[in-house]
Structure formats: C-alpha cells, structure tokens
Amino acid sequence: MSQKDIINWDNSSAHVPNMPKARQVKVWDLLVRVTHWTVAAGIIANLFFTEDGGEWHEYVGYTVLGLVVIRLLWGLVGTRYARFTGFFPTPKRLKRHVSDLSVRRVDEQNLGHNPLAALMMLSLWAVTIGLGLTGYLMEAGLFGDKEVLEEIHELLANSLYLLVPLHIIAAIAMSYWQRQNLIKSMITGKKTVTDKPTTMK
C-alpha cells in the first residue's frame, strides 16, 4: 500500500501496549463512487418512476448500461481496489472469506469488494447489461420474437426487486458485523483499518 493511500492515523490507542493503530485508507476512487451511485439512482428511477417503454425509461436504461460498461473497463485498468484481479470471487477467496466471517475477522486483503460482495456486484452488472441489450433489441426490432424479449426483459427487471434489497441489507449487516460503515465508505471513498488483521470478540 503506497504512502499516499494512508490519509490519517488515529493515535487514540497509542498509549495502549501492542494495540494496533487505526488508519484511514482511500479505497474507492471517484469513478467507482460516481458510477455506483449513478447506476443505483438509474435503476431505482426505472423500477419506480419512469414509464415502461417510455422515452425517459430508454434514456435512463442506456445511461445505466453505458456506466456499467465503463465500470467494467475500469475493472481492467483502474485503481488497485477497482480492478477485478483484487476481488474476483474465486473458490479459494470465497472459502477464506467465509472462514474469516465466522470469527468476525477484519481481513485487510478485502478492503475493496469482499468475495461475496463481488458476487453480488457481478450479478447486478450482468442483469443491468441484459436489460440494456434486450431493451435495445426490442426497440431496434433486430430479434424476430419481440414477446420473448419482453418476457426476458421483465424477468431481469423483476430480479432487481430481489437483488437490490439484498445488496442493501448485506451492506448494512456487514457494516455492523465488521464495525465498518460500508455505505459511508462508498461516499467518502475511505475505510478505517488497523495496521494488521485482527480478530474481534
């Protein structure tokens, strides 16, 4: 971790022997934060406020699709915690993360998306891309059976009624479990960590 990533040290525990110091680490860059909240706003807008098949529904849908594509590209060339190499949910990473969760361990290796969160993000991105593609194919008339596209589009949209609340609940639950405000960190870009992974009781 580079020196510039360390924003501030909390010396409140400096007088306690062997007590790890807490520090603020910049995890989420501006592009990650902007795409995250803009995509969230677009999904909510199209689920609850725009008219299905209407002009605004299409504009919002294509904007969200474009932002997801940008985020995927950023996952290849972006900053440390934005890259897929740092959080792609391999079986080994998932097993380790579940083991760490059982003892409420704060794993500094998962400062970005932990493996379970990565599964959620990949699912949301896949659904969003599917919605954009089926919406475009319906509008462009490039697929013979429009009814099939409409059914797929509706199925994908309905899946968001499950995925989005699950994502929010998981973020709140993990914030409590790891004593880390994950929602706030996606606004400020910073997370509070200790200099070494610790097991919390």
Steps between C-alpha positions, in 0.01 A plus 500: 500500500651832399563783746253724321221249566533558876291807582513523877615311807287469811741522794232461767629150574869596491530479879372141506779242460475276190182676387493527118456854370196586291540680172284642224570339162373631167330197345240624251608744231269766359397300192397199711292717732335703223407192294374317808258771612396604149421143399307455826299816431430389143381156607267648761369754248416235242349262753271751667473831316533471122239348271590160357589544134487878530764738372642582843508130587718438196732796567555397859549135402762580236679735738516231767623248243774738388610562859520127571714449189731780616524340843584162345777657294625676814513158662770411249714814510386698803637559847604224738169427671295554184674225301349152466835344589452633852152366570390241243315233703710188448410188704814546712413862582139410580607221735747725679249782531229278648755367749600854597136601543441223751743662743421861405850546367578830327691382195711777355530300179132575434503876539323526167212270409517183705430179299130484598451866415679435171245230416222749564664771288560262211137386518371858498726593210392192301131578555552865404679405179227248420234767551682743274552245224145366501364854512711599200405187302130568563533861390713422194288203392808285446347191655212316343289424806446823693286327760790277601720807547230669706474196727877485548513875562222478757660199671831685531328812631307298758824338619615847608216510756690218673863592425484868595345452849735206560797721408386774739426259785838330454680836508324595825559158657868496407541855629378378838689170495836653405444831680556678171256750343500362148236741370695800626819362346333496158433872547836612641709232333676424830500204737638473850738209550767386745861443411447124533195276458347438842245262645222694672302353788 
